CSV table of C-alpha atoms in Angstrom, one decimal:
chain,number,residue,atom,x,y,z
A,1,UNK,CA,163.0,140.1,179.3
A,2,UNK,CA,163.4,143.9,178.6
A,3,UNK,CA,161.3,145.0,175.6
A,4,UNK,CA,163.8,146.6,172.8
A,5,UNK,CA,160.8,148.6,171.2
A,6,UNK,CA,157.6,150.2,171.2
A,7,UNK,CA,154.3,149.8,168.9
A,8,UNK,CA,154.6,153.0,167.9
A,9,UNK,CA,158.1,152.2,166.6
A,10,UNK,CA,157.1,149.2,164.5
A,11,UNK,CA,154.4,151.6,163.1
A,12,UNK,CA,156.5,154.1,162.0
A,13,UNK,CA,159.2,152.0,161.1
A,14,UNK,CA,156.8,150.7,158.5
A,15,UNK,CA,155.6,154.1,157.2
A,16,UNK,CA,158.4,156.5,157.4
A,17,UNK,CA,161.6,153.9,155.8
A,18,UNK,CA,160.1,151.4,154.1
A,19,UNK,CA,158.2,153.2,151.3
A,20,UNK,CA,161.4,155.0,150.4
A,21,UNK,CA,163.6,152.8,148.8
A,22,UNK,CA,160.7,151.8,146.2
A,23,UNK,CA,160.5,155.7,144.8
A,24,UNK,CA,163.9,155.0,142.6
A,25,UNK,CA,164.0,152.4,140.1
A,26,UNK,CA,161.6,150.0,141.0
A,27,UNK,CA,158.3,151.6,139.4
A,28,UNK,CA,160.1,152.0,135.6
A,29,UNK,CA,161.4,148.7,135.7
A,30,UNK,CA,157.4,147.2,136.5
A,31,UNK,CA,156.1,149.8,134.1
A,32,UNK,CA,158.7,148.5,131.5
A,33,UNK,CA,157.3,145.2,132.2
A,34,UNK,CA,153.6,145.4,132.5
A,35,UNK,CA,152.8,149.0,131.4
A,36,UNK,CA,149.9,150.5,133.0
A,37,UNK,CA,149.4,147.4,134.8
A,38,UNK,CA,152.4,148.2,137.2
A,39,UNK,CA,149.9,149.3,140.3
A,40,UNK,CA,148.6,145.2,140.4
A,41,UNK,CA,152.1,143.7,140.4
A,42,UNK,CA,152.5,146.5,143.4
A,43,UNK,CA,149.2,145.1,145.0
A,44,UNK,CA,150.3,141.9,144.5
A,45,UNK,CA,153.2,142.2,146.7
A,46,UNK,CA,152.3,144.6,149.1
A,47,UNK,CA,149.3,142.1,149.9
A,48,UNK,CA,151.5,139.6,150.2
A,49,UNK,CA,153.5,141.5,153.0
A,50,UNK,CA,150.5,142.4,154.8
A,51,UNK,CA,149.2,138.7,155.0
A,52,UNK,CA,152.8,137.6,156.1
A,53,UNK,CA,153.0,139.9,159.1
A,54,UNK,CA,149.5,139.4,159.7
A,55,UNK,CA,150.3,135.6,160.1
A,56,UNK,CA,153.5,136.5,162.3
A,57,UNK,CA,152.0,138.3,164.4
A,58,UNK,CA,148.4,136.2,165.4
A,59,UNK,CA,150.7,133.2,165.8
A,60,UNK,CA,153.5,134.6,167.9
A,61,UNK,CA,152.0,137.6,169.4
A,62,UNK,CA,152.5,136.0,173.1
A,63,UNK,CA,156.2,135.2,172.4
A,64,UNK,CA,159.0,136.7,174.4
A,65,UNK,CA,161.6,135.7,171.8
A,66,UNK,CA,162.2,136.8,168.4
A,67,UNK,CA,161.6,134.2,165.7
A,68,UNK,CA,165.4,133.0,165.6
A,69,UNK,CA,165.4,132.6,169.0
A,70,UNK,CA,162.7,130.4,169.1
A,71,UNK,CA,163.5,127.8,166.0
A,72,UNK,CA,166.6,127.4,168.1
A,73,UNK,CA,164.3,126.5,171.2
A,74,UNK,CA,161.8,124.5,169.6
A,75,UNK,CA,163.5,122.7,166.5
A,76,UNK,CA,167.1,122.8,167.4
A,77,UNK,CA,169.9,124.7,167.6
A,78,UNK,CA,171.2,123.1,163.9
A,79,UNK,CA,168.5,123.9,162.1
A,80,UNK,CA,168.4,127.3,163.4
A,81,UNK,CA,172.1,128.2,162.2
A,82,UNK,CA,170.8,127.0,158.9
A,83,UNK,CA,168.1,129.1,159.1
A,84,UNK,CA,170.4,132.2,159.7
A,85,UNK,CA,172.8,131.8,157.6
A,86,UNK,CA,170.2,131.9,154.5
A,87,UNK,CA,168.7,134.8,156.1
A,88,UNK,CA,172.3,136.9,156.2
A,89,UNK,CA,172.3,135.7,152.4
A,90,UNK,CA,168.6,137.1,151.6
A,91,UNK,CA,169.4,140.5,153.4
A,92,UNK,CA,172.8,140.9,151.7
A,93,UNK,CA,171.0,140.4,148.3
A,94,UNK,CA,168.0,143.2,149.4
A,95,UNK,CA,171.2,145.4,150.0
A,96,UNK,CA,172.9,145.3,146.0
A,97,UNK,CA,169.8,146.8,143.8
A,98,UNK,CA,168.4,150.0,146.4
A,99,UNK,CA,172.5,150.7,147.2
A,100,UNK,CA,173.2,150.9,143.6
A,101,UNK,CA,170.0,153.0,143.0
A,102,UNK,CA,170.9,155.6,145.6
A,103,UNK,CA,174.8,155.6,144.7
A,104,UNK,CA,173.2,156.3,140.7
A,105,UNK,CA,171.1,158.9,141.7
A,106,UNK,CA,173.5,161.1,144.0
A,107,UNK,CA,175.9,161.0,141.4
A,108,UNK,CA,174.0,161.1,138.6
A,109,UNK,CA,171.7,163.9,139.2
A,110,UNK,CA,173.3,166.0,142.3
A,111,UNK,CA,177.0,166.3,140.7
A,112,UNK,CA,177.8,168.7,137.9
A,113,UNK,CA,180.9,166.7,137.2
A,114,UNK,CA,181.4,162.9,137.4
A,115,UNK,CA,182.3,162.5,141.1
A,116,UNK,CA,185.1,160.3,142.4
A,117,UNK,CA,184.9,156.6,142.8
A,118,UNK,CA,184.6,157.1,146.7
A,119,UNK,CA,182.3,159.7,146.9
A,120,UNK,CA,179.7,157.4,148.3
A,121,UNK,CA,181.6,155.9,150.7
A,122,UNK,CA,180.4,158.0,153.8
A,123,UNK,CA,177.1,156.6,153.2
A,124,UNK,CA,179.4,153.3,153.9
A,125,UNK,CA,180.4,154.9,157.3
A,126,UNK,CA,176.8,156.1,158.6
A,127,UNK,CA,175.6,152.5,157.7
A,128,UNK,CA,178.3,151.3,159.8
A,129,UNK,CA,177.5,152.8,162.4
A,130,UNK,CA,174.0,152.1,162.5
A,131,UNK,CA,175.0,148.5,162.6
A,132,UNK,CA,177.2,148.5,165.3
A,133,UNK,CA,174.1,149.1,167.6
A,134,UNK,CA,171.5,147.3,169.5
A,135,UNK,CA,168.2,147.2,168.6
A,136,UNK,CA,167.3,149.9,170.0
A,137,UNK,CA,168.3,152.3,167.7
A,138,UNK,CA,165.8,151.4,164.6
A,139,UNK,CA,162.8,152.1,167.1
A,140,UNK,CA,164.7,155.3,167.8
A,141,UNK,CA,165.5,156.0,163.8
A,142,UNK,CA,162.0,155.5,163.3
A,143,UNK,CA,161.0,157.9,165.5
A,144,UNK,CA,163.6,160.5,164.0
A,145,UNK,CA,162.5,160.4,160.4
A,146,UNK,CA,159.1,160.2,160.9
A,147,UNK,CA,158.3,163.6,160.4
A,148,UNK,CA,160.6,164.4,158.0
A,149,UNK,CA,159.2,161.1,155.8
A,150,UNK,CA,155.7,162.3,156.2
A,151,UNK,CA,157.2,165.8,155.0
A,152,UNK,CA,158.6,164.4,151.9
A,153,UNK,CA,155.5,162.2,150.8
A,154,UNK,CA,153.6,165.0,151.0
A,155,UNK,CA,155.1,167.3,149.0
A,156,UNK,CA,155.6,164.6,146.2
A,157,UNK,CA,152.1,164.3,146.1
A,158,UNK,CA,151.3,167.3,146.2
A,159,UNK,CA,153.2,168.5,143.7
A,160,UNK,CA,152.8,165.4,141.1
A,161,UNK,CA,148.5,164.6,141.8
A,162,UNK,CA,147.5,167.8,140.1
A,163,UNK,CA,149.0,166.5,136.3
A,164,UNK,CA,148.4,162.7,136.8
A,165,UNK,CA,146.0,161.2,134.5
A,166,UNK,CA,144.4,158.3,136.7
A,167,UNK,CA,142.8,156.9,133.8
A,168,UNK,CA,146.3,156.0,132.3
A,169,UNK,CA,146.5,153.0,134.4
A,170,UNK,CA,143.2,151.7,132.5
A,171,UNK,CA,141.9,149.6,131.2
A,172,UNK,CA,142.9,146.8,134.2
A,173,UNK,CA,144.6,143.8,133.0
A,174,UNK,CA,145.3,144.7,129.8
A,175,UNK,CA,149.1,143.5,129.9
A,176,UNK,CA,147.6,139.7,130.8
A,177,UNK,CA,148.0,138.0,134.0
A,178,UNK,CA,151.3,136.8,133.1
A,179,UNK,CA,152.8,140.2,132.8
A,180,UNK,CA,151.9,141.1,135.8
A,181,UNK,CA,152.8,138.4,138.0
A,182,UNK,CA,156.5,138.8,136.4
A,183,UNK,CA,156.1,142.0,137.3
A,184,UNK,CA,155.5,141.1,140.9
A,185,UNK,CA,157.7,138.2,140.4
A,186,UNK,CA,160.5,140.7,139.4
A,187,UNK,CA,160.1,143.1,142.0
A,188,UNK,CA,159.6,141.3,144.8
A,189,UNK,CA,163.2,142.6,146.1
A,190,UNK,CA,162.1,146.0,147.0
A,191,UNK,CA,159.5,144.2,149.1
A,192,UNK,CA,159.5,141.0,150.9
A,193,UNK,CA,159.4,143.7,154.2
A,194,UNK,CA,157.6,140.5,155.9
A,195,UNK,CA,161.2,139.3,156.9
A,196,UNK,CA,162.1,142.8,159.0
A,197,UNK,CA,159.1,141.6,161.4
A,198,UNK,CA,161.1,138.3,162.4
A,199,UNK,CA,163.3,140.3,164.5
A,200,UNK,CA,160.2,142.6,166.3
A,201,UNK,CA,158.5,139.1,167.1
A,202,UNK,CA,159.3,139.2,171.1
A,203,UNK,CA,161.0,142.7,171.1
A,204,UNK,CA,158.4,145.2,171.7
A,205,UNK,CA,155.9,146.6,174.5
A,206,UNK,CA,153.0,145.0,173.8
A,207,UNK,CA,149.9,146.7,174.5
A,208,UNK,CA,146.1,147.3,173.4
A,209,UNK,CA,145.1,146.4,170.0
A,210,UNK,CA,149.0,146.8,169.0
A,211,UNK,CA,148.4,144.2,166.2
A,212,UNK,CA,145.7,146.2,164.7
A,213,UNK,CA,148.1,149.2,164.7
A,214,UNK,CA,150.6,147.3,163.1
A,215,UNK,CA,148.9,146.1,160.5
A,216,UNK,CA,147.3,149.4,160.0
A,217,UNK,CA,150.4,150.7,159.4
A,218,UNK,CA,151.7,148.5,157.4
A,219,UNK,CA,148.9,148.7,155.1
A,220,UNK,CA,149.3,152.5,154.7
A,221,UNK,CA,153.2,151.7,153.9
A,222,UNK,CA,151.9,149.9,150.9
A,223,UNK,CA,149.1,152.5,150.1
A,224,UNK,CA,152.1,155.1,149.8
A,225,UNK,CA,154.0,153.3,147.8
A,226,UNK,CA,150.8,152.0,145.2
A,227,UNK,CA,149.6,156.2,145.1
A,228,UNK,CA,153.5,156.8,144.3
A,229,UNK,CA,153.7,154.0,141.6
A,230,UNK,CA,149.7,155.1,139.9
A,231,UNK,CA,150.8,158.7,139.7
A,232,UNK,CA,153.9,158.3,138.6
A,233,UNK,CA,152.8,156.2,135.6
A,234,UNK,CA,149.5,158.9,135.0
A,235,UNK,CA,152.4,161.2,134.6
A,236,UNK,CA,154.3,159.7,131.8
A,237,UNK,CA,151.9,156.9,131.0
A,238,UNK,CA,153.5,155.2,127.8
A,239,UNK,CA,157.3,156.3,128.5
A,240,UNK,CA,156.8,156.3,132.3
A,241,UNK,CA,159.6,153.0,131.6
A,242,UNK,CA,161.9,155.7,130.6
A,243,UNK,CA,162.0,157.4,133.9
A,244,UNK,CA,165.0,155.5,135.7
A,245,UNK,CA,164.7,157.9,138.9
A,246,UNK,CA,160.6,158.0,139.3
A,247,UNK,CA,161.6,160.2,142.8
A,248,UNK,CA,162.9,163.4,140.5
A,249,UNK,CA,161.1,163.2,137.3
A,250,UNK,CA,157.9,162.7,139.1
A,251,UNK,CA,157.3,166.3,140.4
A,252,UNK,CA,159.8,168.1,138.0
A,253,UNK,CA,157.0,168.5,135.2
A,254,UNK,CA,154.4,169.5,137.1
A,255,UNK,CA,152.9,172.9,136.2
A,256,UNK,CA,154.0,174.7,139.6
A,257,UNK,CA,157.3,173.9,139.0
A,258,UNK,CA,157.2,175.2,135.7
A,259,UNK,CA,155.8,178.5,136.9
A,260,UNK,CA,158.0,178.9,140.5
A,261,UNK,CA,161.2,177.8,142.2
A,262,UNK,CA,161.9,173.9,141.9
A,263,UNK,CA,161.2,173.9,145.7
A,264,UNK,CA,159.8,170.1,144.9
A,265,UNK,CA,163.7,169.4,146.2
A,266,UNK,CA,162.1,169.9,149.6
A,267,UNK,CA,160.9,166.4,149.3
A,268,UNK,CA,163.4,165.1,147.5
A,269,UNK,CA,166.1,166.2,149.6
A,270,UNK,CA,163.8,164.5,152.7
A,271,UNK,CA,163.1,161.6,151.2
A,272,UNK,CA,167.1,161.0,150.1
A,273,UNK,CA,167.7,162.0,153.7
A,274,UNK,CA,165.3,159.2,155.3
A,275,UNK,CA,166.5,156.4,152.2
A,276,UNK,CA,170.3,156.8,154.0
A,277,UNK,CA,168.6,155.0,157.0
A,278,UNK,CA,166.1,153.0,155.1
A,279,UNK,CA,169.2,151.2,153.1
A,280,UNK,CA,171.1,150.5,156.4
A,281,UNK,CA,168.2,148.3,157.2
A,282,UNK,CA,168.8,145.0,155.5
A,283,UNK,CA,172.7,145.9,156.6
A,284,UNK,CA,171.7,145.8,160.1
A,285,UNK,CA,169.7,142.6,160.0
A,286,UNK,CA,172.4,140.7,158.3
A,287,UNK,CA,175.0,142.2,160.3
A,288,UNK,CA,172.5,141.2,163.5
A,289,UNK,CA,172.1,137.5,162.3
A,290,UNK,CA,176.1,137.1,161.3
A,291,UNK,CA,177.3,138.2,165.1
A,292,UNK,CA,174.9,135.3,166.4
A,293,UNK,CA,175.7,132.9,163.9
A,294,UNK,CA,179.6,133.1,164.8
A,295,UNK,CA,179.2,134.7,168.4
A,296,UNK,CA,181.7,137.7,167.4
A,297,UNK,CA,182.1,141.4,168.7
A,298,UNK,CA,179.3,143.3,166.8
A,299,UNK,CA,181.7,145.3,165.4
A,300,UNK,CA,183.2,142.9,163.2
A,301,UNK,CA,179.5,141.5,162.2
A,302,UNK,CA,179.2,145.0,161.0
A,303,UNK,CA,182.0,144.7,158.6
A,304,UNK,CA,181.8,141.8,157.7
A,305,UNK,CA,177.9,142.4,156.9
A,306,UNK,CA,179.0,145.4,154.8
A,307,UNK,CA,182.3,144.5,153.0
A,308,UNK,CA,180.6,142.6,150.0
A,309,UNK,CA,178.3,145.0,149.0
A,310,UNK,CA,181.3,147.3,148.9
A,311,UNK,CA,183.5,145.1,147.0
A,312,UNK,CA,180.9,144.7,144.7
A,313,UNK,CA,179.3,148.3,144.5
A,314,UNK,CA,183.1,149.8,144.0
A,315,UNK,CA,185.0,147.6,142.1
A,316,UNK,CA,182.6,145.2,140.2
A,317,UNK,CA,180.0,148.5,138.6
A,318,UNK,CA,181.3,147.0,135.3
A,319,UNK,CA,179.5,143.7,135.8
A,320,UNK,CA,176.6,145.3,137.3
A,321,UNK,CA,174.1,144.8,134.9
A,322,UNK,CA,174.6,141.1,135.1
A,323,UNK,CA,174.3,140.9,139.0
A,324,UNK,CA,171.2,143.3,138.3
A,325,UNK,CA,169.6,140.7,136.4
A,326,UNK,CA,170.3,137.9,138.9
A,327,UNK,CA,169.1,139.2,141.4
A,328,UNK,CA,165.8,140.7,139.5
A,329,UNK,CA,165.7,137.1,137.3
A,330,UNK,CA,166.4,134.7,139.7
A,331,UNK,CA,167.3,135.6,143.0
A,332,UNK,CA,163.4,137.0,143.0
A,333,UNK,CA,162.8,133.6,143.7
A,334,UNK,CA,164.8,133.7,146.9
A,335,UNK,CA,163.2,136.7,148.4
A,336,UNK,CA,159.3,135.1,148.1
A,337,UNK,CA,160.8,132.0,149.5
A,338,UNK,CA,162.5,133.4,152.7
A,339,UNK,CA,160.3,136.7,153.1
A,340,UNK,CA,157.0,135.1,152.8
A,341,UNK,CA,156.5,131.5,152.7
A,342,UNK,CA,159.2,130.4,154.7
A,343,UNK,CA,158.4,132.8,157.3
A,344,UNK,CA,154.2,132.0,157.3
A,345,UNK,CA,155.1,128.0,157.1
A,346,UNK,CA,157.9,128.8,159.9
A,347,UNK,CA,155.6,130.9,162.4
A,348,UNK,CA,152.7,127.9,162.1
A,349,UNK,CA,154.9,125.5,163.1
A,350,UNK,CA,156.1,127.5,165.7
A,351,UNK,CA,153.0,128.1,167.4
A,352,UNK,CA,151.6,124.0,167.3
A,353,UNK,CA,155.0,123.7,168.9
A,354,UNK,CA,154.3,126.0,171.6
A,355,UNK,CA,150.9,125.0,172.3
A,356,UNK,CA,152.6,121.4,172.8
A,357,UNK,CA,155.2,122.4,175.2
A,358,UNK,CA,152.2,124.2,177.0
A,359,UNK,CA,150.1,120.8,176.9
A,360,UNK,CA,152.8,118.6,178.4
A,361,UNK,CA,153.4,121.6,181.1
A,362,UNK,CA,149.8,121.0,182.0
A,363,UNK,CA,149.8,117.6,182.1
A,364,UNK,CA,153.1,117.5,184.4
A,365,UNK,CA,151.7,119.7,186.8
């Protein structure tokens, strides 16, 4: 079996897309729920993707399938259609919130005047296109925005750490333990990035101590994105809720701006670059899972993958609120069921299975 990607590629497919579609929305709508607390609920669920990977990759790190491939092999071919189809479900709801977040803030804070109701749609095109690929081409994104993520993250914190009051985010717990696990509970959306590594299971070069490179990266993913969430609530501590796009207001404030050029758009403008690719992501996945499920040209996976979150972006924005709140409310649910403990039971269950077929392989020769 040819190997899609590379290590490397999984590493910096964790650091350089995944920390940017948690820089909009998601840290004011924590800090609205659990205040200064905001950097646990963030813990709690980057841990939680950590362990999950961890888990998927000591169990099927041998494994020359990916993870759909082999439910189909080992349970059943049934079972593994079911499986799919809630997947293509789970990854079209991870599209709705971080699509409306990026459509908000291009037209919200780059636009002078109210811009047309189409004006997002070549966004719609390059996401197309992405999907109508292989593979291959996320190892090969990944590779392409690396640089310019790293860029971007470190002129944000640059720019912000110098006027962040770390205390702010004292004294720990003070919101109660049930605050923050709704806090975790409620963003779990923007996370759940366990579910991405189904689809490497299999697909990539393996090599020395690639898990540990992995998981490295992974954990500095999350680091990222708990330094982003901490300074951005030392910055406005008690009205950090307030702040609907955390990527702008962070650095905007800061005393260097205030004094020079607003040259912070360096990394705003490269992190807004990178997000383009980082929201295709769940679109690709689904759009990957739909052409197996109904063996069709990829083409029309792609389209069909992308037309409801179209539909719904463009001609539903009334009823937004109320789909927001789903998703955040209840569909939350969803997203720990299918990006973590379906996928830790799944990859178990997987490997007794394989050590079986292995046995009776044994025993037959």
């Amino acid at each position: 079996m040819i190997k899609t990607l590379k290590p490397r590629q999984i590493c910096f497919f964790y650091i350089a897309l995944l920390p940017v579609v948690k820089f909009f929305m998601m840290p004011s709508l924590i800090a609205g729920i659990c205040g200064e607390d905001l950097w646990i609920s963030v813990l709690i669920n980057a841990l939680s993707d950590i362990f999950t990977i961890a888990v998927l990759y000591f169990c099927l790190k041998d494994e020359d399938a990916d993870f759909f491939t082999l439910i189909e092999k080992r349970v059943g071919k049934a079972f593994a259609k079911a499986v799919m189809a809630f997947y293509i479900i789970f990854f079209l709801l991870k599209t709705v919130i971080p699509l409306n977040e990026e459509k908000d803030y291009v037209e919200l804070t780059l636009y002078m005047t109210s811009p047309s109701l189409f004006t997002f749609m070549p966004v719609f095109f390059a996401i197309f296109f992405i999907c109508a690929k292989k593979l291959r081409v996320i190892g090969r994104i990944a590779d392409g925005v690396f640089i310019v993520s790293v860029i971007g993250y470190a002129f944000t914190f640059a720019l912000s750490v110098s006027d962040t009051d770390v205390l702010a985010v004292l004294p720990i717990g003070a919101h109660g333990i049930k605050k923050v696990a709704l806090g975790a509970y409620s963003s779990c959306g923007w996370f759940s990035d366990g579910a991405y590594f189904l689809f490497f299971v299999g697909n990539y070069v393996k090599g020395k101590k690639d898990g540990l490179k992995i998981l490295i990266s992974v954990a500095v993913s999350s680091l990222i994105v708990l330094s982003f969430t901490i300074i951005f609530y030392g910055t406005f501590t008690s009205i950090a809720f307030r702040q609907k796009f955390a990527l702008t207001e962070l650095s905007k404030y800061t005393t260097a701006i205030n004094n020079m050029e607003r040259f912070d758009f360096v990394a705003i403008f490269s992190l807004l670059f990178t997000s383009i690719f980082a929201l295709s992501l769940p679109f690709y996945f689904a759009c990957e899972l739909t052409e197996r499920l109904f063996n069709i040209k990829r083409w029309l996976a792609a389209i069909i993958a992308i037309l409801p979150p179209v539909i719904l972006l463009l001609f539903f924005g009334e009823y937004f609120n109320s789909i927001e709140n789903f998703i955040i409310n209840i569909a939350s649910g969803y997203f720990i069921t299918l990006g973590t403990i379906f996928p830790i039971i799944m990859a178990i269950i997987l490997k007794l299975c394989g050590k079986k077929e292995l046995n009776y392989a044994v025993q037959g020769n």
